[in-house]
Coordinates of C-alpha atoms in Angstrom, one line a residue:
M1 CA 80.4 21.1 67.6
T2 CA 80.6 20.9 71.4
R3 CA 83.8 21.2 73.2
P4 CA 85.4 18.2 74.9
R5 CA 85.5 18.3 78.7
W6 CA 88.3 20.5 79.9
W7 CA 89.3 18.1 82.6
G8 CA 89.7 15.3 80.0
E9 CA 92.1 17.6 78.0
L10 CA 94.2 18.2 81.1
L11 CA 94.2 14.4 81.7
G12 CA 95.3 13.9 78.1
G13 CA 98.2 16.3 78.7
L14 CA 99.3 14.4 81.8
V15 CA 99.1 11.1 79.8
L16 CA 101.3 12.6 77.1
F17 CA 103.8 13.7 79.8
G18 CA 103.6 10.2 81.2
V19 CA 104.7 8.8 77.8
Y20 CA 107.6 11.2 77.9
L21 CA 108.6 9.9 81.4
L22 CA 108.2 6.3 80.2
I23 CA 110.6 6.9 77.3
E24 CA 113.0 8.6 79.7
A25 CA 112.8 5.6 82.1
K26 CA 113.3 3.1 79.3
P27 CA 116.1 4.4 77.1
L28 CA 117.7 2.1 74.5
P29 CA 121.2 0.9 75.3
S30 CA 124.1 3.3 75.1
R31 CA 121.8 6.3 74.5
E32 CA 124.4 9.0 75.4
A33 CA 127.2 7.5 73.3
R34 CA 124.8 7.1 70.3
A35 CA 123.5 10.6 70.8
L36 CA 127.0 12.1 70.7
D37 CA 127.9 10.0 67.6
H38 CA 124.7 11.2 65.9
G39 CA 125.5 14.8 66.8
D40 CA 129.0 14.5 65.4
A41 CA 127.6 12.9 62.2
I42 CA 125.1 15.7 61.7
L43 CA 127.7 18.4 62.2
A44 CA 130.1 16.6 59.8
F45 CA 127.4 16.4 57.2
E46 CA 126.6 20.2 57.5
R47 CA 130.4 20.9 57.1
F48 CA 130.4 18.7 54.0
L49 CA 127.6 20.9 52.6
H50 CA 129.5 24.1 53.8
L51 CA 126.3 25.0 55.7
D52 CA 127.7 24.8 59.3
F53 CA 126.9 28.3 60.3
E54 CA 125.8 27.4 63.9
L55 CA 129.3 28.0 65.5
P56 CA 129.8 31.6 64.2
M57 CA 126.2 32.5 65.5
N58 CA 126.9 30.9 68.8
T59 CA 130.3 32.6 69.3
W60 CA 128.8 36.0 68.5
L61 CA 125.8 35.6 70.9
A62 CA 128.0 34.4 73.8
G63 CA 129.6 37.9 74.0
Q64 CA 126.4 39.9 73.8
G65 CA 125.4 40.4 77.4
W66 CA 121.7 41.3 77.7
L67 CA 120.9 40.0 74.2
R68 CA 122.3 36.6 75.2
T69 CA 120.1 36.6 78.3
A70 CA 117.0 37.6 76.2
A71 CA 117.8 34.8 73.7
N72 CA 118.1 32.3 76.6
Y73 CA 114.7 33.2 77.9
E74 CA 113.1 33.1 74.5
Y75 CA 114.5 29.6 74.1
A76 CA 113.1 28.5 77.5
I77 CA 109.7 30.0 77.5
T78 CA 108.1 31.4 74.3
Y79 CA 107.5 28.2 72.4
I80 CA 105.6 26.7 75.4
A81 CA 103.6 29.8 76.0
S82 CA 102.6 30.2 72.4
A83 CA 101.4 26.6 72.0
L84 CA 99.4 26.7 75.3
V85 CA 97.8 30.1 74.4
L86 CA 96.8 28.8 71.0
L87 CA 95.2 25.6 72.5
V88 CA 93.2 27.7 75.0
W89 CA 92.2 30.2 72.3
V90 CA 91.0 27.5 69.9
Y91 CA 89.2 25.7 72.7
A92 CA 87.4 28.9 73.7
R93 CA 86.8 30.6 70.3
H94 CA 86.9 27.8 67.7
P95 CA 85.5 24.7 69.3
G96 CA 84.7 23.2 65.9
H97 CA 88.4 23.0 65.1
Y98 CA 89.6 22.1 68.6
R99 CA 89.7 18.3 68.4
Q100 CA 91.7 18.3 65.1
V101 CA 94.1 21.0 66.4
R102 CA 94.6 19.1 69.6
D103 CA 95.2 15.8 67.8
S104 CA 97.7 17.4 65.5
F105 CA 99.6 18.8 68.5
A106 CA 99.6 15.4 70.2
W107 CA 100.9 13.8 67.0
V108 CA 103.7 16.5 66.9
N109 CA 104.8 15.4 70.3
L110 CA 104.4 11.6 69.8
L111 CA 106.4 11.6 66.6
A112 CA 109.1 13.7 68.2
L113 CA 109.2 11.5 71.3
A114 CA 109.6 8.5 69.0
C115 CA 112.6 10.2 67.4
F116 CA 114.1 11.1 70.7
W117 CA 113.9 7.4 71.8
L118 CA 115.0 5.8 68.6
F119 CA 117.5 8.4 67.3
P120 CA 118.9 10.5 70.2
V121 CA 121.0 13.4 69.2
A122 CA 123.3 15.5 71.4
P123 CA 123.1 19.3 70.7
P124 CA 126.2 21.1 69.4
R125 CA 127.0 22.5 72.9
M126 CA 127.6 18.9 74.1
L127 CA 130.1 17.9 71.4
A128 CA 133.6 17.8 72.8
G129 CA 136.1 20.0 70.9
A130 CA 133.4 21.5 68.6
G131 CA 133.9 25.0 70.3
F132 CA 130.3 25.7 71.2
V133 CA 129.3 27.8 74.3
D134 CA 126.3 26.7 76.3
T135 CA 124.7 30.1 76.7
V136 CA 121.7 28.8 78.6
R137 CA 123.7 27.2 81.3
L138 CA 126.1 30.2 81.3
G139 CA 123.2 32.4 82.1
H140 CA 121.6 30.0 84.7
T141 CA 118.3 30.5 82.7
W142 CA 115.3 29.8 84.8
G143 CA 113.0 27.1 83.3
S144 CA 115.8 25.2 81.5
W145 CA 118.7 23.0 82.5
G146 CA 120.6 26.1 83.4
S147 CA 118.5 26.2 86.6
P148 CA 118.2 23.5 89.3
M149 CA 114.4 23.2 88.7
V150 CA 114.9 21.1 85.6
E151 CA 118.5 20.0 85.9
N152 CA 117.5 16.4 84.9
A153 CA 115.7 17.5 81.6
N154 CA 116.4 15.3 78.6
Q155 CA 119.2 17.1 76.8
L156 CA 119.7 14.3 74.1
A157 CA 116.7 15.4 72.1
A158 CA 118.0 17.8 69.5
M159 CA 116.3 16.0 66.5
P160 CA 113.7 17.3 65.8
S161 CA 113.6 20.7 67.4
L162 CA 110.4 20.9 69.4
H163 CA 111.1 24.6 69.9
V164 CA 110.8 25.2 66.1
G165 CA 108.1 22.4 65.9
W166 CA 105.8 24.0 68.4
A167 CA 106.3 27.5 67.0
L168 CA 105.7 26.3 63.5
W169 CA 102.7 24.3 64.5
V170 CA 101.1 27.5 66.0
S171 CA 101.7 29.3 62.7
V172 CA 100.2 26.5 60.7
V173 CA 97.1 26.3 62.8
L174 CA 96.6 30.1 62.6
A175 CA 96.9 29.9 58.9
R176 CA 94.4 27.0 58.6
I177 CA 91.7 28.5 60.8
S178 CA 92.1 32.2 59.7
G179 CA 93.6 33.5 62.9
G180 CA 94.0 37.0 61.6
R181 CA 96.8 38.6 59.5
V182 CA 98.4 40.3 62.5
A183 CA 98.5 37.2 64.6
Q184 CA 99.8 35.1 61.6
A185 CA 102.5 37.7 61.0
V186 CA 103.6 37.7 64.6
S187 CA 103.6 33.9 64.7
A188 CA 105.8 33.8 61.5
V189 CA 108.2 36.2 63.1
H190 CA 108.2 34.1 66.2
V191 CA 109.2 31.0 64.1
L192 CA 112.1 32.9 62.5
V193 CA 113.3 34.3 65.9
T194 CA 113.1 30.8 67.4
L195 CA 115.1 29.3 64.6
A196 CA 117.8 31.9 65.1
V197 CA 117.8 31.4 68.9
I198 CA 118.1 27.6 68.8
L199 CA 121.1 27.9 66.5
A200 CA 122.8 30.7 68.3
T201 CA 122.4 29.2 71.8
G202 CA 124.2 26.0 70.7
N203 CA 121.2 23.9 71.2
H204 CA 120.3 22.7 67.7
Y205 CA 121.6 22.2 64.2
W206 CA 119.6 23.7 61.3
L207 CA 118.8 20.1 60.3
D208 CA 116.9 19.7 63.6
A209 CA 114.7 22.6 62.4
A210 CA 114.2 20.8 59.0
G211 CA 113.2 17.7 61.0
A212 CA 110.6 19.7 62.9
V213 CA 109.1 20.8 59.6
V214 CA 108.7 17.2 58.6
V215 CA 107.2 16.2 61.9
V216 CA 104.6 19.1 61.9
W217 CA 103.6 18.3 58.3
A218 CA 103.2 14.6 59.2
A219 CA 101.2 15.4 62.4
V220 CA 98.8 17.7 60.6
M221 CA 98.3 15.2 57.8
I222 CA 97.6 12.3 60.2
A223 CA 95.1 14.3 62.2
D224 CA 93.4 15.4 59.0
V225 CA 93.1 11.8 57.7
A226 CA 91.7 10.6 61.1
R227 CA 89.1 13.3 61.3
R228 CA 87.9 13.1 57.7
D229 CA 87.1 9.4 58.0
S230 CA 83.6 9.3 59.5
D231 CA 83.6 5.5 59.4
R232 CA 86.8 5.2 61.4
I233 CA 86.4 2.5 64.1
P234 CA 87.1 4.1 67.5
A235 CA 90.2 2.8 69.2
S236 CA 88.2 1.3 72.1
D237 CA 86.4 -0.9 69.5
A238 CA 89.4 -1.6 67.2
F239 CA 91.3 -2.8 70.3
F240 CA 89.5 -6.1 70.0
L241 CA 90.5 -6.5 66.3
H242 CA 94.1 -6.0 67.3
V243 CA 94.0 -8.6 70.1
E244 CA 92.0 -11.3 68.3
T245 CA 93.9 -14.4 67.4
P246 CA 92.7 -17.7 65.8
A247 CA 92.9 -19.2 69.3
A248 CA 91.0 -16.4 70.9
P249 CA 88.1 -15.1 68.7
Q250 CA 86.7 -11.9 70.1
H251 CA 82.9 -12.0 69.6
V252 CA 80.3 -11.6 72.3
G253 CA 76.7 -12.7 72.2
G254 CA 73.7 -14.2 73.9
L255 CA 72.2 -17.6 74.2
I256 CA 68.4 -17.0 74.1
M257 CA 66.1 -19.8 75.2
L258 CA 62.6 -19.9 73.5
D259 CA 59.4 -21.7 74.5
T260 CA 57.8 -23.5 71.6
S261 CA 55.0 -25.3 73.5
K262 CA 52.2 -22.9 72.5
A263 CA 53.2 -22.3 68.9
G264 CA 52.8 -25.8 67.6
T265 CA 55.9 -25.3 65.5
V266 CA 59.5 -24.3 65.8
P267 CA 61.3 -21.0 64.9
T268 CA 62.9 -20.9 61.4
A269 CA 65.8 -19.1 59.9
E270 CA 63.3 -17.4 57.5
L271 CA 61.6 -15.8 60.5
A272 CA 64.9 -14.5 61.8
R273 CA 66.0 -13.2 58.4
A274 CA 62.7 -11.4 58.0
K275 CA 63.0 -9.7 61.4
I276 CA 66.6 -8.7 60.8
A277 CA 65.9 -7.4 57.3
A278 CA 63.2 -5.2 58.7
K279 CA 65.7 -3.7 61.1
L280 CA 68.6 -3.1 58.7
A281 CA 67.7 0.5 57.9
G282 CA 68.2 1.5 61.5
R283 CA 71.1 -0.9 62.3
P284 CA 74.3 0.2 60.4
E285 CA 76.2 -2.4 62.5
F286 CA 74.5 -5.1 60.4
R287 CA 75.4 -3.5 57.1
K288 CA 79.1 -2.8 57.3
K289 CA 82.3 -4.8 57.0
L290 CA 85.9 -4.0 57.7
A291 CA 87.9 -2.1 55.1
P292 CA 91.4 -3.5 54.5
P293 CA 93.7 -1.9 57.1
T294 CA 97.1 -0.3 56.7
R295 CA 99.9 0.3 59.1
W296 CA 99.0 4.0 59.3
R297 CA 95.3 4.2 58.5
P298 CA 93.0 3.1 61.3
W299 CA 90.4 0.3 60.9
R300 CA 87.2 1.6 59.3
W301 CA 83.8 0.4 58.2
V302 CA 82.6 0.2 54.6
E303 CA 79.1 -0.4 53.4
H304 CA 78.2 -4.1 52.6
T305 CA 74.6 -4.6 51.5
D306 CA 75.0 -7.9 49.8
L307 CA 74.5 -10.1 52.8
D308 CA 75.0 -13.8 52.7
W309 CA 71.9 -14.7 54.6
N310 CA 72.6 -18.4 54.7
W311 CA 75.8 -17.7 56.6
H312 CA 74.6 -14.8 58.8
V313 CA 71.4 -16.5 59.8
P314 CA 71.8 -20.3 59.7
A315 CA 69.6 -23.0 61.2
F316 CA 70.8 -25.9 63.3
D317 CA 68.7 -28.9 64.3
L318 CA 70.2 -30.8 67.3
S319 CA 67.7 -33.6 67.3
R320 CA 68.9 -37.1 66.6
D321 CA 66.6 -39.9 65.5
G322 CA 63.6 -37.7 66.2
R323 CA 64.7 -37.1 69.8
P324 CA 66.0 -33.7 71.2
G325 CA 69.8 -33.4 71.5
G326 CA 69.5 -31.8 74.9
M327 CA 71.4 -29.0 76.6
S328 CA 74.7 -30.7 76.3
A329 CA 74.4 -30.6 72.5
L330 CA 73.4 -27.0 72.6
H331 CA 76.4 -26.2 74.8
A332 CA 78.7 -28.0 72.4
L333 CA 77.3 -26.0 69.5
V334 CA 77.8 -22.7 71.4
A335 CA 81.4 -23.8 72.2
D336 CA 82.0 -24.5 68.5
L337 CA 80.5 -21.2 67.4
A338 CA 82.4 -19.2 70.0
G339 CA 85.7 -20.8 68.9
Q340 CA 85.2 -19.8 65.2
Q341 CA 86.5 -16.4 64.1
L342 CA 84.0 -14.3 62.3
P343 CA 85.3 -13.7 58.7
R344 CA 86.4 -10.1 58.1
D345 CA 85.1 -10.0 54.5
R346 CA 81.5 -9.5 55.7
P347 CA 79.6 -7.9 58.5
L348 CA 80.8 -9.2 61.9
W349 CA 77.6 -10.9 63.2
R350 CA 75.6 -14.1 63.2
F351 CA 72.1 -15.0 64.4
C352 CA 71.8 -18.8 64.6
V353 CA 68.4 -20.4 65.0
V354 CA 68.6 -23.7 66.9
T355 CA 65.9 -26.3 67.1
G356 CA 65.7 -29.8 68.6
V357 CA 67.2 -28.7 72.0
E358 CA 64.6 -30.1 74.4
E359 CA 60.9 -30.8 74.3
D360 CA 59.2 -27.5 73.7
T361 CA 62.5 -25.7 73.7
A362 CA 64.4 -23.9 70.9
A363 CA 67.2 -21.4 71.1
V364 CA 68.9 -18.5 69.3
V365 CA 72.6 -17.9 69.4
S366 CA 73.4 -14.2 68.8
L367 CA 77.0 -13.4 68.0
V368 CA 78.5 -10.0 67.4
H369 CA 82.2 -9.0 67.2
H370 CA 83.5 -7.1 70.2
S371 CA 84.6 -4.3 67.8
V372 CA 80.9 -3.7 67.0
A373 CA 79.5 -3.8 70.6
D374 CA 80.4 -5.0 74.1
G375 CA 78.2 -7.4 76.0
I376 CA 75.6 -4.7 76.9
G377 CA 75.5 -3.4 73.4
T378 CA 75.0 -6.9 72.1
I379 CA 72.1 -7.5 74.4
N380 CA 70.6 -4.3 73.1
L381 CA 70.9 -5.5 69.5
M382 CA 69.1 -8.7 70.5
L383 CA 66.4 -6.8 72.3
D384 CA 65.8 -4.7 69.2
L385 CA 65.1 -7.8 67.2
F386 CA 62.6 -8.8 69.9
D387 CA 60.9 -5.4 69.6
S388 CA 61.8 -4.8 73.3
P389 CA 62.6 -1.5 75.0
D390 CA 66.2 -0.3 75.0
L391 CA 68.4 -1.6 77.8
T392 CA 69.2 1.9 78.9
S393 CA 65.8 2.0 80.6
A394 CA 67.0 -0.9 82.9
L395 CA 70.2 0.9 83.9
G396 CA 68.5 3.8 85.6
E397 CA 70.3 7.0 86.3
V398 CA 74.1 6.7 86.4
R399 CA 75.5 9.3 88.7
R400 CA 78.7 10.8 87.3
P401 CA 81.1 12.8 89.5
G402 CA 81.8 16.4 88.7
R403 CA 84.5 17.4 86.4
L404 CA 87.1 18.1 89.0
K405 CA 86.4 14.8 90.7
Q406 CA 86.6 13.0 87.4
L407 CA 90.0 14.7 86.6
A408 CA 91.3 13.7 90.1
A409 CA 89.9 10.2 89.7
G410 CA 91.5 9.8 86.3
V411 CA 94.9 10.9 87.6
A412 CA 94.6 8.6 90.6
G413 CA 93.4 5.8 88.3
I414 CA 96.3 6.1 86.0
A415 CA 98.7 5.9 88.9
Q416 CA 96.8 2.9 90.3
L417 CA 96.8 1.1 86.9
A418 CA 100.6 1.6 86.6
T419 CA 101.2 0.0 90.0
D420 CA 98.5 -2.8 90.0
A421 CA 99.8 -6.3 90.6
R422 CA 100.6 -8.6 87.7
P423 CA 99.7 -12.3 87.7
E424 CA 102.0 -14.6 89.6
G425 CA 102.1 -16.8 86.5
Q426 CA 100.0 -17.8 83.5
L427 CA 97.5 -20.6 83.8
V428 CA 97.5 -23.7 81.6
T429 CA 96.2 -23.2 78.1
S430 CA 96.1 -25.4 75.0
G431 CA 96.8 -22.6 72.6
T432 CA 93.8 -23.5 70.5
A433 CA 90.2 -22.3 70.1
S434 CA 88.8 -25.4 71.7
R435 CA 86.2 -24.6 74.4
A436 CA 84.0 -26.3 76.9
F437 CA 80.8 -24.3 77.6
S438 CA 77.9 -24.6 80.0
S439 CA 75.1 -22.6 81.4
L440 CA 73.4 -22.3 84.8
Q441 CA 70.1 -20.6 85.8
L442 CA 69.6 -19.6 89.4
D443 CA 67.1 -17.3 91.2
L444 CA 68.6 -13.8 91.2
D445 CA 66.9 -12.8 94.5
D446 CA 68.4 -15.9 96.2
V447 CA 71.9 -15.0 95.1
R448 CA 71.3 -11.4 96.2
E449 CA 70.2 -12.6 99.6
I450 CA 73.3 -14.8 99.9
A451 CA 75.4 -11.7 99.2
R452 CA 73.5 -9.5 101.6
R453 CA 73.9 -12.1 104.4
R454 CA 77.6 -12.2 103.8
D455 CA 78.0 -8.5 103.6
A456 CA 79.1 -8.8 100.0
R457 CA 77.8 -8.0 96.6
V458 CA 76.6 -10.3 93.8
T459 CA 79.9 -9.7 91.9
D460 CA 81.8 -10.7 95.0
V461 CA 79.9 -14.0 95.2
L462 CA 80.6 -14.6 91.5
L463 CA 84.3 -14.0 91.9
A464 CA 84.7 -16.1 95.0
G465 CA 82.6 -19.0 93.6
T466 CA 84.7 -18.9 90.5
A467 CA 87.9 -19.1 92.5
A468 CA 86.5 -22.1 94.4
A469 CA 85.6 -23.9 91.2
V470 CA 89.0 -23.2 89.7
R471 CA 90.8 -24.4 92.8
R472 CA 88.9 -27.7 92.8
L473 CA 89.0 -28.5 89.1
A474 CA 91.8 -26.8 87.3
T475 CA 94.7 -28.6 85.8
G476 CA 98.3 -27.6 86.4
P477 CA 99.9 -25.4 89.1
L478 CA 97.8 -22.5 90.4
P479 CA 99.0 -19.2 91.8
S480 CA 98.2 -18.2 95.4
K481 CA 95.9 -15.5 94.0
L482 CA 93.8 -15.4 90.9
L483 CA 93.9 -12.1 89.1
A484 CA 90.5 -11.6 87.5
S485 CA 89.5 -9.0 84.9
V486 CA 86.1 -7.5 85.8
P487 CA 84.4 -5.3 83.1
L488 CA 82.6 -2.2 84.5
M489 CA 80.5 0.4 82.7
A490 CA 82.7 3.4 82.2
A491 CA 80.6 5.7 80.0
E492 CA 77.2 7.3 80.1
P493 CA 74.3 5.0 79.0
R494 CA 72.9 6.0 75.7
A495 CA 70.3 4.6 73.3
G496 CA 71.5 1.7 71.3
M497 CA 74.8 1.5 73.1
A498 CA 76.7 0.2 70.2
G499 CA 80.5 0.2 70.6
N500 CA 82.3 -0.4 73.8
V501 CA 81.4 1.5 76.9
T502 CA 83.1 -0.7 79.5
A503 CA 86.5 -0.8 81.1
A504 CA 88.2 -3.6 83.0
V505 CA 89.4 -3.5 86.6
M506 CA 91.7 -6.2 88.0
V507 CA 90.7 -7.9 91.3
E508 CA 92.9 -10.3 93.2
V509 CA 91.0 -13.4 94.5
P510 CA 92.8 -15.8 96.9
L511 CA 93.1 -19.4 95.8
G512 CA 94.6 -20.8 99.0
D513 CA 93.2 -23.5 101.3
M514 CA 90.5 -21.7 103.4
P515 CA 86.8 -21.9 104.2
E516 CA 84.8 -20.5 101.3
T517 CA 83.1 -17.9 103.6
E518 CA 86.6 -16.5 104.4
R519 CA 87.4 -16.4 100.7
L520 CA 84.2 -14.5 100.0
A521 CA 85.1 -12.0 102.8
A522 CA 88.6 -11.5 101.3
V523 CA 87.1 -10.9 97.8
A524 CA 84.5 -8.4 99.2
K525 CA 87.4 -6.4 100.7
A526 CA 89.6 -6.7 97.6
S527 CA 86.8 -5.7 95.2
A528 CA 86.3 -2.3 96.9
R529 CA 88.3 -1.0 93.9
L530 CA 85.4 -1.8 91.7
R531 CA 83.3 0.8 93.5
T532 CA 85.8 3.7 93.6
G533 CA 85.6 4.3 89.8
T534 CA 89.1 5.7 89.5
R535 CA 90.6 2.7 87.6
A536 CA 87.5 2.4 85.4
I537 CA 87.7 6.2 84.5
A538 CA 91.4 6.0 83.8
S539 CA 91.1 2.7 81.8
R540 CA 88.3 4.2 79.7
F541 CA 90.3 7.4 79.1
V542 CA 93.4 5.5 77.9
Q543 CA 91.4 3.1 75.7
H544 CA 89.0 5.6 74.2
T545 CA 90.9 8.9 74.1
V546 CA 94.7 8.3 74.2
A547 CA 94.5 5.2 72.0
N548 CA 92.7 7.2 69.3
L549 CA 95.9 9.2 68.9
M550 CA 98.1 6.1 68.3
P551 CA 98.9 5.0 64.8
P552 CA 97.4 1.5 64.0
W553 CA 100.7 -0.3 64.2
F554 CA 101.4 1.2 67.7
H555 CA 97.9 0.6 68.9
S556 CA 98.1 -3.0 67.8
W557 CA 101.3 -3.5 69.7
F558 CA 99.8 -1.7 72.8
A559 CA 96.6 -3.7 72.7
R560 CA 98.4 -7.1 72.5
T561 CA 100.8 -6.0 75.2
V562 CA 98.3 -4.9 77.8
Y563 CA 95.5 -7.5 77.2
G564 CA 95.7 -11.2 77.9
G565 CA 97.4 -13.7 80.1
R566 CA 100.4 -11.6 81.0
F567 CA 98.1 -9.1 82.8
F568 CA 95.3 -11.3 84.2
N569 CA 94.3 -14.9 84.6
G570 CA 90.7 -14.8 83.3
T571 CA 87.5 -12.7 82.9
V572 CA 84.6 -12.5 85.3
S573 CA 81.7 -10.4 84.1
N574 CA 78.4 -9.5 85.8
M575 CA 76.1 -7.6 83.4
P576 CA 72.7 -6.0 83.9
G577 CA 69.9 -7.3 81.6
A578 CA 66.3 -6.7 81.1
T579 CA 64.3 -6.4 84.3
W580 CA 61.1 -7.0 82.3
Q581 CA 59.9 -10.0 80.5
V582 CA 60.8 -9.8 76.9
V583 CA 57.6 -11.0 75.3
A584 CA 58.5 -13.2 72.3
F585 CA 60.5 -13.8 69.2
G586 CA 57.6 -14.1 66.7
D587 CA 55.2 -16.6 68.3
F588 CA 57.9 -18.0 70.7
P589 CA 58.1 -16.6 74.2
L590 CA 61.5 -15.9 75.6
R591 CA 62.4 -17.9 78.7
T592 CA 65.8 -16.5 79.6
A593 CA 69.0 -15.3 78.0
F594 CA 72.6 -16.3 78.9
P595 CA 75.8 -14.3 78.0
I596 CA 78.4 -15.5 75.6
I597 CA 81.7 -13.8 76.4
P598 CA 85.0 -14.3 74.6
V599 CA 88.1 -15.8 76.3
A600 CA 90.9 -13.3 76.3
P601 CA 94.2 -14.3 74.6
G602 CA 96.4 -16.4 76.8
T603 CA 93.8 -17.0 79.4
P604 CA 91.9 -20.3 79.9
F605 CA 88.4 -19.2 81.2
V606 CA 85.7 -16.6 81.2
V607 CA 82.7 -16.6 83.5
G608 CA 79.7 -14.4 82.8
V609 CA 76.4 -13.6 84.4
L610 CA 73.4 -11.8 83.0
G611 CA 70.8 -10.6 85.5
W612 CA 67.6 -11.3 83.4
H613 CA 64.1 -10.7 84.7
G614 CA 64.7 -12.3 88.1
S615 CA 67.2 -14.9 86.8
F616 CA 70.9 -15.2 87.6
S617 CA 71.8 -16.5 84.1
M618 CA 75.4 -17.8 84.3
T619 CA 77.8 -19.2 81.7
V620 CA 81.3 -20.5 81.7
A621 CA 83.7 -21.1 78.9
T622 CA 87.0 -22.9 79.6
D623 CA 90.0 -24.2 77.8
P624 CA 89.8 -28.0 78.1
A625 CA 93.5 -28.1 79.0
F626 CA 92.6 -26.0 82.1
V627 CA 89.1 -27.3 83.1
A628 CA 87.8 -30.1 80.8
D629 CA 84.2 -30.2 82.2
A630 CA 82.3 -26.9 82.2
D631 CA 79.3 -28.6 83.7
A632 CA 81.4 -29.7 86.7
F633 CA 82.7 -26.1 87.0
L634 CA 79.2 -24.8 87.4
G635 CA 78.4 -27.7 89.8
E636 CA 81.2 -26.6 92.1
F637 CA 79.9 -23.1 91.9
R638 CA 76.5 -24.3 93.1
K639 CA 78.2 -26.2 96.0
T640 CA 80.0 -23.0 97.0
L641 CA 76.7 -21.2 97.2
D642 CA 75.4 -23.9 99.5
E643 CA 78.4 -23.2 101.8
Y644 CA 77.6 -19.5 101.8
R645 CA 74.0 -20.3 102.9
R646 CA 75.0 -22.2 106.0

C-alpha cells in the first residue's frame, strides 16, 4: 500500500491542534470550578477505596533532588517523543499499517479532547488543602507549564492522562505490528515509568491512567472498524447524506435533450433499461444501497441487485391531446423530480425517459444522489450510458503544485476559511421542496468573448449576471452582498470520477445599485480567490481527510453546521462538459445537456452551467418564495449579458 503524502499528514496534525485550540477558545461555563469539583470527587472516591497512594509518592519525590528533575523531564518530553518516533517509523518502514495507526492516534486525541471539554478535571497539585507539591513548576521544567514557553497550557485536562495514553498507544501499536521484542519491552517499561511519574509529580490520579486505557482501547477499535469496512462511504460523500432534508434533497443530474426527427419514433424506458442493464457489471454505483446507519458506524454501501426497474427507469409523456407539452412542462417535471428525495431503501439513482416535449424532441432526466457522485461524476455516468469517452479526456492536464506548496496552501487555506465572511442574513425561503426550474442555451464562444472584453472569466460573468437577476426579481430584503458558494475541482481527475472531487469557495458579489459592468468588475476582483487554490485545497482536506476521522454523529453535526444558509446565500456552479459531440442515445442524437444541481439547505437558489460542445447550457432552480418565475430569472440574465456587450 502506498504511503499518504507527508505534507498531508503534517496538515492533519495542524488541524488536530486547531481542534484543541478551538476547544480551549470555547470552554463550557465555569470550567475551572467544575474541574476543581471533579478533582475533589475523584480523590474522595480513591480515598473511599483506600487507594489514594498519589500523595505519599508525591511527598517522597519532592525531596529527591536530581531524581525529581529527571521525573519532571520524563513527564514533559518522553511521551511526545515516543509517539512521534513511532509514527515516523511506521510511515517509513510499515506503510501498509500507517493509515490505521495514524487514525487510531487521531482517535486517541479526539476522544481525550472531548473528555477535556465535557469533563474537565483539575490535577491533584491544584487542589487546595490536599497537600500536593507541583514538582514540575518547582523545577521550572522546560517544555511544561513550569517554563514561560507554555505558561498558558491547559492544566484542567487530567482525565484521561494523555501521557499514559500516548505511551500505552505506542506499546499497543508495537505489539500489533510485531515491532520486535526488545522494542516492545522498552515500550512496556516506558508505560510503567510514565504511570509512576504522573502520579508522583502530582499531575494525575491513578483513575486518569485507567481512563487512558479505555480511550486507547476505544480508539484502536474505532480505527479497526473503519478500515475493515471496504464499503464505507467516504466522509466527503456521506456529507450530503447528513445535510439532506425533505426540503433540500441532495441529488445531482443532467437534463439531456434528444433529437427524434430521424428515428421516426421516440425513446422508450425499455431502451434505457437495456442500456443500463448492460453497464451494471462495471457500475457498482447502480447496484448498491445504503445500509442502516448507527451513531458510531459510518454510512456504508451494501449490494442490492433486485432493482425496481419501473421506479429507477420510468417513462413520462408530457403531450396533452396529442400536442407536445413544451419546455415549460419539462421544466415543471424536472422541478418536481428535483424536489423528491431519493428513497434510501434502494440504489440512489433514477433515469427518466421523457417524451412529448416538443416536435421532434425528447429528453432524459438523469438523477444521482450527491453521495454517489458530484456534478462531474454524474455527467460521467451519463456519458458512459451514451458510450461516450470519459470526461477526464476533456479536463486536460491539471497542474498540481509541489508538496511543500500544497502544505503551505493548505495551512493558508484553513486560516482563510476560518476568517471568511459570513452572510449578512439569510434570504427568504419557504421551508419546502417546492422549486421553480428553467434552462437557457447560449453560445459558449459568445459568453467567453463577453468575459474577455470585460477582463473577466466566464464564472465571473455567471456570478455577476446571477446577482443582477436576484436584485431585480427576488422577494424580501436583500443584503448588500450576495455570498455565493462556487464549487471547484479539488482532486486529481481520474477515470470514472465517482464520488465527490470538488470543494466550495465562497465569493462575495455586490448587490447594490450600480451599473452592471461595475458589478462584473467587482466580481472579477473578488473571485481571485477562486484561482489561488488555497481555500479549495483546505476545504478538500477537511472534507475528505479530517472528516473521515469523525464519528458519524459528530460528522452529521459538523456537516449541518457548516453547510447551508448560515454560511452562504446560494450556489453558482460552472462545470466543464464534453467538448465533443456525444453521438446518440440509441437512434436519438443528443442535442445538448443541462445540469441539475441541488439547492443547499436554507438557501433559495442554485445556478448551474455546463459547457457542452460549444454550448453555454444554463439552469436555475429557485424557491418560489424567493423568485417565483425561473424563466424571468434567466431572462434578466440575458439582459445583463446585453449590457456587458455594449
